[in-house]
Short mmCIF file of C-alpha atoms and ligand atoms in Angstrom, two decimals:
data_model
loop_
_atom_site.label_atom_id
_atom_site.label_comp_id
_atom_site.label_asym_id
_atom_site.label_seq_id
_atom_site.Cartn_x
_atom_site.Cartn_y
_atom_site.Cartn_z
CA MET A 1 -24.97 24.02 3.99
CA ASN A 2 -25.19 20.63 5.76
CA SER A 3 -21.87 19.39 6.58
CA VAL A 4 -20.18 16.70 4.45
CA VAL A 5 -20.67 13.00 5.53
CA THR A 6 -18.74 10.26 3.79
CA ARG A 7 -18.86 6.66 3.71
CA PHE A 8 -16.86 3.55 2.91
CA ALA A 9 -18.89 0.64 2.86
CA PRO A 10 -16.86 -2.49 2.36
CA SER A 11 -18.41 -6.10 2.39
CA PRO A 12 -16.49 -8.55 4.83
CA THR A 13 -16.75 -11.22 2.32
CA GLY A 14 -12.67 -11.45 1.77
CA LEU A 15 -9.50 -9.67 2.15
CA LEU A 16 -9.53 -6.46 0.43
CA HIS A 17 -7.10 -5.06 -1.73
CA ALA A 18 -5.08 -1.68 -1.85
CA GLY A 19 -7.99 -0.87 -4.76
CA ASN A 20 -10.87 -1.36 -2.51
CA TYR A 21 -8.88 0.86 0.30
CA ARG A 22 -8.39 3.53 -2.68
CA THR A 23 -12.27 4.28 -1.96
CA ALA A 24 -11.86 4.80 1.89
CA VAL A 25 -8.89 7.15 1.25
CA PHE A 26 -10.81 9.37 -1.17
CA ALA A 27 -14.06 9.05 1.00
CA TYR A 28 -11.82 10.20 4.17
CA LEU A 29 -9.97 12.95 2.45
CA PHE A 30 -13.15 14.56 0.65
CA ALA A 31 -14.76 14.30 4.26
CA LYS A 32 -11.76 15.90 5.95
CA HIS A 33 -10.84 18.20 3.47
CA SER A 34 -14.49 19.74 3.99
CA GLU A 35 -14.20 19.03 7.95
CA GLY A 36 -17.07 16.52 7.89
CA LYS A 37 -17.44 13.17 8.79
CA PHE A 38 -16.31 9.99 7.62
CA ILE A 39 -18.19 6.91 8.49
CA VAL A 40 -17.19 3.17 8.12
CA ARG A 41 -20.09 0.76 7.55
CA ILE A 42 -19.18 -2.82 7.12
CA GLU A 43 -22.07 -4.36 4.84
CA ASP A 44 -22.69 -7.76 6.31
CA THR A 45 -26.02 -8.67 5.01
CA ASP A 46 -24.57 -11.45 2.99
CA ALA A 47 -24.89 -13.84 6.11
CA ALA A 48 -23.00 -16.62 4.22
CA ARG A 49 -20.02 -14.80 2.78
CA SER A 50 -19.46 -12.58 5.41
CA LYS A 51 -16.92 -13.63 8.11
CA PRO A 52 -15.83 -12.02 11.27
CA GLU A 53 -12.01 -12.43 10.10
CA TYR A 54 -12.30 -10.54 7.10
CA GLU A 55 -13.98 -7.78 9.04
CA ALA A 56 -11.54 -7.62 11.82
CA ASN A 57 -8.89 -7.27 8.95
CA ILE A 58 -10.61 -4.27 7.58
CA ILE A 59 -10.48 -2.66 10.85
CA ASP A 60 -6.78 -3.40 11.13
CA ALA A 61 -6.12 -2.18 7.74
CA LEU A 62 -8.19 1.14 7.91
CA THR A 63 -5.98 1.44 11.76
CA TRP A 64 -3.09 0.92 10.01
CA LEU A 65 -3.78 3.65 7.33
CA ARG A 66 -4.83 5.95 10.07
CA LEU A 67 -8.27 6.35 8.43
CA PRO A 68 -10.16 6.63 11.68
CA ALA A 69 -14.03 6.70 11.28
CA ASP A 70 -15.86 9.10 13.19
CA GLU A 71 -18.82 6.86 13.18
CA GLN A 72 -18.70 2.96 12.78
CA TYR A 73 -21.69 0.35 12.13
CA ARG A 74 -22.09 -3.10 11.19
CA GLN A 75 -25.32 -3.21 8.67
CA SER A 76 -26.92 -6.15 10.04
CA GLU A 77 -27.38 -4.22 13.24
CA HIS A 78 -29.72 -2.29 11.21
CA ARG A 79 -32.44 -5.67 10.67
CA PRO A 80 -35.14 -4.21 12.41
CA ARG A 81 -34.89 -0.75 10.86
CA HIS A 82 -34.67 -2.54 7.30
CA ARG A 83 -37.66 -4.56 8.18
CA GLU A 84 -39.83 -1.66 9.41
CA LEU A 85 -39.30 0.31 6.13
CA LEU A 86 -39.78 -2.78 3.97
CA GLU A 87 -43.15 -3.12 5.89
CA LYS A 88 -43.77 0.48 5.15
CA LEU A 89 -43.04 -0.03 1.43
CA ILE A 90 -45.42 -3.08 1.23
CA THR A 91 -48.22 -1.00 3.28
CA ASP A 92 -47.73 2.02 0.72
CA GLY A 93 -47.85 -0.21 -2.22
CA MET A 94 -44.51 0.77 -3.52
CA ALA A 95 -42.96 -3.17 -3.10
CA TYR A 96 -45.00 -6.03 -2.97
CA ILE A 97 -44.39 -9.94 -1.82
CA SER A 98 -43.83 -11.81 -5.56
CA LYS A 99 -44.58 -15.44 -5.37
CA GLU A 100 -41.81 -17.13 -7.39
CA ILE A 101 -41.13 -20.23 -9.54
CA PRO A 102 -37.86 -21.36 -8.03
CA LYS A 103 -35.36 -21.95 -10.66
CA ASN A 104 -32.38 -23.56 -8.69
CA PRO A 105 -32.43 -25.83 -5.55
CA GLY A 106 -32.81 -23.18 -2.77
CA ASP A 107 -34.37 -20.53 -4.63
CA ARG A 108 -37.09 -18.47 -2.72
CA GLU A 109 -40.69 -19.12 -3.34
CA LYS A 110 -41.29 -15.62 -2.15
CA VAL A 111 -39.76 -12.36 -2.28
CA ILE A 112 -40.02 -9.05 -2.03
CA ARG A 113 -40.10 -6.64 -5.17
CA PHE A 114 -39.93 -2.97 -5.93
CA LYS A 115 -42.83 -2.00 -7.99
CA ASN A 116 -40.67 -0.42 -10.75
CA PRO A 117 -42.74 3.01 -11.87
CA GLY A 118 -41.01 3.03 -15.53
CA GLY A 119 -39.51 6.00 -17.30
CA ALA A 120 -35.87 7.15 -16.81
CA ILE A 121 -33.69 8.37 -14.07
CA THR A 122 -30.93 10.94 -14.00
CA PHE A 123 -28.41 12.03 -11.44
CA THR A 124 -25.27 14.21 -12.26
CA ASP A 125 -22.34 12.25 -10.77
CA VAL A 126 -19.79 14.82 -9.14
CA ILE A 127 -16.82 12.91 -11.24
CA ARG A 128 -18.65 11.94 -14.88
CA GLY A 129 -21.55 14.31 -15.09
CA ASP A 130 -25.20 13.49 -15.93
CA ILE A 131 -26.01 9.65 -16.09
CA THR A 132 -29.36 8.05 -17.37
CA THR A 133 -30.55 4.96 -16.88
CA ASP A 134 -33.71 3.30 -18.27
CA ILE A 135 -35.45 2.42 -15.18
CA GLY A 136 -38.13 0.25 -17.22
CA ASP A 137 -35.09 -2.07 -18.14
CA LEU A 138 -34.78 -3.19 -14.38
CA GLY A 139 -38.29 -4.47 -14.18
CA ASP A 140 -39.58 -5.30 -10.45
CA PHE A 141 -36.16 -5.87 -8.98
CA ILE A 142 -36.01 -7.78 -5.77
CA ILE A 143 -35.38 -5.36 -2.67
CA ALA A 144 -35.31 -8.49 -0.02
CA ARG A 145 -35.76 -12.56 0.27
CA SER A 146 -37.60 -11.86 3.34
CA LEU A 147 -38.44 -9.08 5.76
CA ASP A 148 -35.65 -10.08 7.81
CA GLU A 149 -33.12 -10.44 4.29
CA PRO A 150 -33.00 -7.11 2.65
CA VAL A 151 -30.70 -7.53 -0.44
CA PHE A 152 -27.88 -5.05 -0.59
CA HIS A 153 -29.58 -2.09 -2.44
CA PHE A 154 -32.46 -1.80 0.02
CA ALA A 155 -29.85 -1.99 2.91
CA VAL A 156 -27.38 0.46 1.44
CA ALA A 157 -30.29 3.00 0.31
CA VAL A 158 -31.55 3.16 3.78
CA ASP A 159 -28.29 3.27 5.67
CA ASP A 160 -27.20 5.99 3.38
CA SER A 161 -30.03 8.14 4.24
CA ASP A 162 -30.15 6.80 7.94
CA GLU A 163 -26.57 7.92 8.62
CA GLY A 164 -26.99 11.21 6.84
CA VAL A 165 -24.44 10.64 4.32
CA THR A 166 -24.24 13.40 1.67
CA HIS A 167 -21.87 11.95 -0.88
CA VAL A 168 -21.76 8.13 -1.85
CA ILE A 169 -17.81 8.08 -3.00
CA ARG A 170 -17.55 4.59 -4.30
CA GLY A 171 -15.96 2.77 -7.29
CA ALA A 172 -17.33 3.03 -10.85
CA ASP A 173 -18.66 -0.48 -11.01
CA HIS A 174 -21.22 0.52 -8.60
CA ILE A 175 -22.70 2.98 -11.50
CA SER A 176 -25.52 0.56 -12.71
CA ASN A 177 -26.74 0.27 -8.75
CA THR A 178 -27.45 4.11 -8.49
CA ALA A 179 -30.80 4.01 -9.74
CA ARG A 180 -32.14 1.39 -8.07
CA GLN A 181 -30.99 2.62 -4.76
CA MET A 182 -32.40 6.28 -5.99
CA LEU A 183 -35.66 4.65 -6.38
CA ILE A 184 -35.83 3.25 -3.25
CA GLN A 185 -34.94 6.51 -1.46
CA ARG A 186 -37.21 8.66 -3.33
CA ALA A 187 -40.18 5.75 -2.47
CA LEU A 188 -39.08 6.29 1.13
CA GLY A 189 -39.23 9.92 0.89
CA PHE A 190 -35.66 10.03 1.52
CA PRO A 191 -33.08 12.64 -0.04
CA THR A 192 -31.04 11.45 -2.69
CA PRO A 193 -27.27 12.03 -1.68
CA LEU A 194 -24.61 13.03 -4.24
CA TYR A 195 -22.72 10.10 -6.09
CA ALA A 196 -19.16 10.37 -6.85
CA HIS A 197 -17.68 7.19 -8.82
CA LEU A 198 -14.10 6.82 -8.87
CA PRO A 199 -12.34 5.45 -11.74
CA LEU A 200 -11.60 1.43 -11.88
CA ILE A 201 -8.24 0.71 -11.14
CA MET A 202 -6.41 -1.82 -13.53
CA ASP A 203 -3.32 -4.00 -12.61
CA SER A 204 -0.30 -3.56 -14.60
CA ASN A 205 -1.64 -5.91 -17.38
CA HIS A 206 -4.69 -3.68 -17.96
CA LYS A 207 -7.12 -6.02 -16.06
CA LYS A 208 -9.39 -5.04 -13.35
CA LEU A 209 -7.56 -5.19 -10.23
CA GLY A 210 -9.02 -8.02 -8.23
CA LYS A 211 -8.16 -11.35 -6.58
CA ARG A 212 -8.52 -12.94 -9.75
CA SER A 213 -5.79 -10.97 -11.48
CA GLY A 214 -3.65 -11.66 -8.23
CA ALA A 215 -4.15 -8.45 -6.32
CA LYS A 216 -2.22 -9.02 -3.00
CA ALA A 217 -4.58 -8.05 0.35
CA ILE A 218 -3.30 -4.66 1.61
CA THR A 219 -2.32 -5.72 4.76
CA GLU A 220 0.34 -8.28 2.89
CA TYR A 221 2.06 -4.74 2.15
CA ARG A 222 1.71 -3.74 5.56
CA ASP A 223 3.22 -7.05 6.50
CA GLU A 224 6.20 -6.33 4.04
CA GLY A 225 7.12 -3.25 5.93
CA ILE A 226 5.28 -0.64 3.60
CA LEU A 227 4.67 2.46 5.66
CA PRO A 228 1.24 3.63 5.75
CA GLU A 229 2.36 7.30 4.85
CA ALA A 230 3.35 5.75 1.65
CA MET A 231 0.54 3.72 1.16
CA LEU A 232 -2.06 6.58 1.67
CA ASN A 233 -0.18 8.80 -0.49
CA TYR A 234 -0.08 6.04 -3.25
CA LEU A 235 -3.37 5.36 -3.13
CA ALA A 236 -4.60 9.35 -3.34
CA PHE A 237 -2.73 9.40 -6.52
CA LEU A 238 -4.71 6.60 -7.92
CA GLY A 239 -7.12 8.64 -9.95
CA TRP A 240 -6.14 11.96 -8.57
CA ASN A 241 -3.38 14.43 -8.62
CA PRO A 242 -3.08 18.08 -6.71
CA GLY A 243 -2.59 19.98 -9.80
CA ASP A 244 1.02 20.50 -9.28
CA VAL A 245 4.00 19.00 -9.44
CA ARG A 246 4.41 17.55 -6.14
CA GLU A 247 4.15 13.85 -5.81
CA TYR A 248 4.91 13.16 -1.75
CA LEU A 249 2.06 14.46 0.49
CA SER A 250 1.76 13.83 3.98
CA ARG A 251 -1.59 12.91 5.34
CA GLU A 252 -2.07 16.55 6.23
CA GLU A 253 -0.99 17.79 3.10
CA LEU A 254 -3.45 15.54 1.09
CA VAL A 255 -6.38 16.37 3.44
CA GLN A 256 -5.74 20.15 2.49
CA ALA A 257 -5.10 19.59 -1.33
CA PHE A 258 -7.90 17.23 -1.94
CA ASP A 259 -10.33 18.65 -4.45
CA ILE A 260 -12.79 16.12 -5.76
CA SER A 261 -13.31 17.89 -9.16
CA ARG A 262 -9.85 16.91 -9.92
CA VAL A 263 -10.51 13.01 -10.02
CA GLN A 264 -10.20 11.77 -13.45
CA LYS A 265 -13.05 9.43 -15.02
CA GLY A 266 -10.27 7.30 -16.85
CA SER A 267 -8.92 4.20 -15.06
CA ALA A 268 -5.96 4.28 -13.05
CA ILE A 269 -2.78 1.71 -12.93
CA PHE A 270 -1.84 0.12 -9.68
CA ASP A 271 1.78 -0.15 -10.09
CA GLU A 272 3.74 -2.35 -7.44
CA VAL A 273 6.89 -0.34 -8.75
CA LYS A 274 5.89 2.76 -8.13
CA LEU A 275 4.28 1.77 -4.68
CA PHE A 276 7.62 0.82 -3.80
CA SER A 277 9.57 3.96 -4.99
CA VAL A 278 6.85 6.12 -2.92
CA ASN A 279 7.65 3.74 0.18
CA GLN A 280 11.25 4.14 -0.24
CA HIS A 281 10.89 7.93 -0.12
CA TRP A 282 8.95 7.70 3.19
CA MET A 283 11.44 5.17 4.63
CA ARG A 284 14.22 7.83 3.83
CA LYS A 285 12.35 10.15 5.83
CA LEU A 286 12.47 8.75 8.88
CA SER A 287 15.40 9.12 11.77
CA ASP A 288 17.87 6.36 11.68
CA ASP A 289 16.28 5.81 15.16
CA ASP A 290 13.12 5.40 14.03
CA PHE A 291 13.91 3.38 10.94
CA ILE A 292 15.38 0.45 13.09
CA THR A 293 12.45 0.45 15.37
CA MET A 294 9.93 0.36 12.71
CA SER A 295 11.58 -2.21 10.76
CA ASP A 296 12.34 -4.46 13.68
CA LEU A 297 15.93 -4.53 12.94
CA GLY A 298 16.68 -4.93 16.75
CA LYS A 299 14.96 -8.34 16.46
CA LEU A 300 17.87 -9.68 14.16
CA ALA A 301 20.31 -10.17 17.21
CA LEU A 302 23.01 -8.27 15.72
CA ARG A 303 25.71 -5.39 16.76
CA SER A 304 23.20 -2.51 17.26
CA ASP A 305 26.47 -0.35 17.52
CA ILE A 306 26.99 -1.68 13.60
CA VAL A 307 23.14 -1.53 12.80
CA LEU A 308 23.27 2.05 13.45
CA LYS A 309 26.10 2.85 11.21
CA VAL A 310 24.41 0.59 8.42
CA VAL A 311 21.03 2.19 8.70
CA PRO A 312 21.83 4.94 5.75
CA LEU A 313 22.97 2.13 3.47
CA LEU A 314 19.64 0.57 3.79
CA LYS A 315 17.61 3.64 2.92
CA GLU A 316 19.84 3.92 -0.13
CA ARG A 317 18.77 0.46 -0.99
CA ALA A 318 15.69 -1.11 0.60
CA LYS A 319 12.18 -0.20 -0.90
CA THR A 320 10.59 -1.73 2.07
CA PHE A 321 11.60 -2.80 5.60
CA LYS A 322 11.41 -6.70 4.74
CA GLU A 323 13.89 -6.09 2.17
CA ALA A 324 16.10 -4.00 4.68
CA ARG A 325 15.72 -7.08 6.81
CA GLU A 326 16.84 -9.50 4.40
CA MET A 327 19.70 -7.46 3.20
CA LEU A 328 21.53 -7.36 6.75
CA THR A 329 21.22 -11.40 6.52
CA GLY A 330 22.23 -11.09 2.84
CA GLU A 331 24.06 -8.58 0.59
CA LEU A 332 25.01 -6.79 3.66
CA SER A 333 25.70 -9.54 5.97
CA CYS A 334 29.61 -8.58 5.85
CA PHE A 335 29.26 -5.91 8.56
CA PHE A 336 28.14 -8.57 11.00
CA ASN A 337 29.99 -12.08 10.03
CA LYS A 338 33.52 -12.60 8.95
CA PRO A 339 33.62 -13.44 5.50
CA GLU A 340 34.80 -16.81 3.75
CA LEU A 341 37.52 -15.89 1.24
CA ASP A 342 38.07 -17.63 -1.96
CA LYS A 343 41.87 -17.34 -3.64
CA ASN A 344 40.53 -17.27 -6.99
CA LEU A 345 38.11 -14.63 -6.33
CA LEU A 346 41.00 -12.39 -4.87
CA LEU A 347 42.73 -12.57 -7.99
CA ALA A 348 39.88 -12.27 -10.17
CA LYS A 349 40.89 -8.85 -11.36
CA GLU A 350 44.62 -9.22 -11.49
CA PRO A 351 46.01 -8.27 -15.02
CA PRO A 352 47.84 -11.32 -16.02
CA GLU A 353 50.84 -9.13 -16.77
CA ARG A 354 50.98 -7.99 -13.38
CA PRO A 355 51.09 -11.01 -11.05
CA GLY A 356 51.23 -10.47 -7.74
CA ILE A 357 49.71 -6.99 -7.63
CA ALA A 358 46.77 -8.17 -5.31
CA ILE A 359 48.96 -9.14 -2.48
CA SER A 360 51.42 -6.10 -2.43
CA ALA A 361 48.38 -3.79 -3.06
CA LEU A 362 46.83 -5.26 0.06
CA LYS A 363 50.03 -5.29 2.07
CA GLY A 364 50.84 -1.81 0.94
CA LEU A 365 47.28 -0.61 2.10
CA LEU A 366 47.83 -2.21 5.97
CA GLU A 367 49.94 1.13 7.32
CA PRO A 368 47.71 3.47 5.60
CA ILE A 369 44.81 2.11 7.28
CA LYS A 370 46.02 1.26 10.52
CA ALA A 371 46.81 5.36 10.22
CA LEU A 372 42.86 6.06 9.92
CA PRO A 373 41.80 7.86 13.43
CA LYS A 374 38.70 6.02 14.70
CA GLY A 375 35.16 6.87 13.69
CA VAL A 376 36.62 7.84 10.45
CA SER A 377 33.90 8.82 7.40
CA ALA A 378 33.86 6.64 4.25
CA GLU A 379 34.94 9.92 2.38
CA VAL A 380 38.04 10.31 4.01
CA VAL A 381 39.07 6.59 3.57
CA LYS A 382 38.84 7.28 0.16
CA THR A 383 41.05 10.07 0.01
CA ILE A 384 43.80 7.80 1.47
CA ILE A 385 43.06 4.85 -0.74
CA MET A 386 42.09 6.28 -3.92
CA PRO A 387 45.48 7.90 -4.64
CA PHE A 388 47.34 4.49 -4.08
CA SER A 389 45.03 2.81 -6.42
CA ASP A 390 45.72 5.70 -8.96
CA ALA A 391 49.37 5.07 -9.05
CA GLU A 392 49.04 1.81 -9.70
CA GLU A 393 47.13 2.62 -12.56
CA ALA A 394 49.65 4.84 -13.70
CA LYS A 395 52.10 1.93 -13.49
CA GLY A 396 49.82 -0.38 -15.94
CA LYS A 397 46.40 -0.41 -17.37
CA GLY A 398 43.89 -2.29 -15.00
CA GLY A 399 45.85 -0.99 -11.65
CA ARG A 400 43.05 0.55 -10.12
CA GLY A 401 40.66 -2.62 -10.13
CA ALA A 402 43.61 -4.69 -9.17
CA VAL A 403 43.56 -2.80 -6.19
CA LEU A 404 40.27 -2.25 -5.06
CA TRP A 405 38.73 -5.34 -6.12
CA PRO A 406 40.83 -7.66 -3.73
CA LEU A 407 40.61 -4.79 -1.04
CA ARG A 408 36.53 -5.19 -1.45
CA TYR A 409 36.63 -9.01 -1.74
CA ALA A 410 38.75 -9.30 1.26
CA LEU A 411 36.72 -7.03 3.57
CA SER A 412 33.02 -8.32 2.57
CA GLY A 413 33.76 -11.99 1.04
CA VAL A 414 30.72 -11.37 -1.81
CA GLU A 415 30.95 -10.33 -5.33
CA ARG A 416 28.49 -7.46 -4.95
CA SER A 417 28.71 -5.17 -1.48
CA PRO A 418 28.98 -1.70 -0.99
CA ASP A 419 32.48 0.27 -1.84
CA PRO A 420 35.45 -0.39 0.43
CA PHE A 421 36.05 2.71 1.70
CA THR A 422 32.22 2.52 3.42
CA ILE A 423 32.99 -0.97 4.68
CA ILE A 424 36.09 0.38 6.32
CA SER A 425 34.35 3.41 7.79
CA ILE A 426 31.85 0.90 9.26
CA LEU A 427 34.00 -1.73 10.45
CA GLY A 428 36.69 0.37 12.04
CA THR A 429 40.46 -0.11 11.43
CA ASP A 430 40.99 -3.41 13.96
CA GLU A 431 38.47 -5.53 11.94
CA SER A 432 39.47 -4.05 8.36
CA ILE A 433 42.95 -4.80 9.00
CA SER A 434 42.16 -8.24 10.17
CA ARG A 435 40.31 -9.18 7.12
CA ILE A 436 42.98 -7.56 4.83
CA SER A 437 45.66 -9.84 6.76
CA LYS A 438 43.66 -12.70 6.36
CA ALA A 439 43.39 -12.30 2.61
CA ILE A 440 47.17 -12.03 2.38
CA ALA A 441 47.32 -15.04 4.15
CA ILE A 442 45.39 -16.93 1.92
CA LEU A 443 47.02 -15.26 -1.20
CA GLU A 444 50.50 -16.38 0.23
CA GLY A 445 49.41 -19.74 1.42
N1 LIG B 501 -20.34 -3.28 0.30
C1 LIG B 501 -20.15 -2.87 -1.40
C2 LIG B 501 -18.91 -3.02 -1.77
O1 LIG B 501 -18.19 -3.66 -0.98
C3 LIG B 501 -20.20 -1.01 -1.34
C4 LIG B 501 -21.07 -0.52 -1.70
C5 LIG B 501 -21.49 1.01 -1.67
O2 LIG B 501 -20.43 1.79 -1.90
O3 LIG B 501 -22.43 1.43 -2.17
O4 LIG B 501 -18.84 -3.25 -2.99
#
């Protein structure tokens, strides 16, 4: 059996979104599952719309996703070959130079058309089964604007064959192109590859995912701190699943599990919320040191010993590295900056019938907190403080909050923060005592 060769053939005419790369992921996984070759072909035949920066972005994205090409081509480099085969088709009477009546300014007076044999063409799509197209409906379609300007269908048909592509895996929006490309291949005496048209990808409003519906370039997700493992995992599940309960598969597991017969026909939904939760899974699997390095937390000029202690909190909360960075300067900034306290907020949970409970609680906690050993865990801090707040609760309703709220606020200076036990375990006793003493002074002032 010939070994499998697949290709990803993007046009560098814009920044590609995640849905475009889903095609690359499936083509890659299928090739690697079969120990075959994965080719990347930049389809830059549309010289007016193709831009080097878009091509560079595609290569960057594939490198980031770690979908290395076994061979890489640029379609425009095949012009001489395209010309040779256009001439052959004309000589063989399969195509002809057609005189046109220009309808719009810039239209050509001559183009090269394929002589349509008529009838019907059927191919068996690997995912969708038999698809039949009435060829007569296509007319004598254009295959080149001149000998040096083949159109998309011609270049694709020739390159797929020249590159030995065995399986054309691409989006369902290309189904209608297949008959033309097969006709061209047959006319040239080339074998027809197998075709697998992947389900369309919709956005959360059930509109086709695309620039018009606001799809982000995949590299924006990279820049927000989505991990490549997470994006790969997520994209592989857009229209496919391994047929068991697993949701999180590594690259190796995906390669091993990928079975093209499990690709669904119906469209798939690109859901950013789901992508972020898959990302959180992969972020949590990183070691704390890797988390710091990969999220660039070191560049924030914050105390590195505290950053290391805060990483478990970030793993619990942040869904992207960007969010993690924002948390360190936002909701978790109390670990790095002394809080500004507001007396009214310190008293916010004091029951009116028990005035003075906040200050007495804070004072009462000073000694037990001072007595905590260095490097104490949040769990141990909790076992010291909870009996204290439970005792206040026993004296009258609202006592627990009247202890824990001013304590947490005194430590953090913000209304939402991690619990006071965690803050104390991270700040250490000296800094905690200093913050609580400041709160007591404000309450006494
Ligand atoms: N260059 C085409 C595109 O970007 C893909 C061609 C193909 O996969 O056959 O839509």
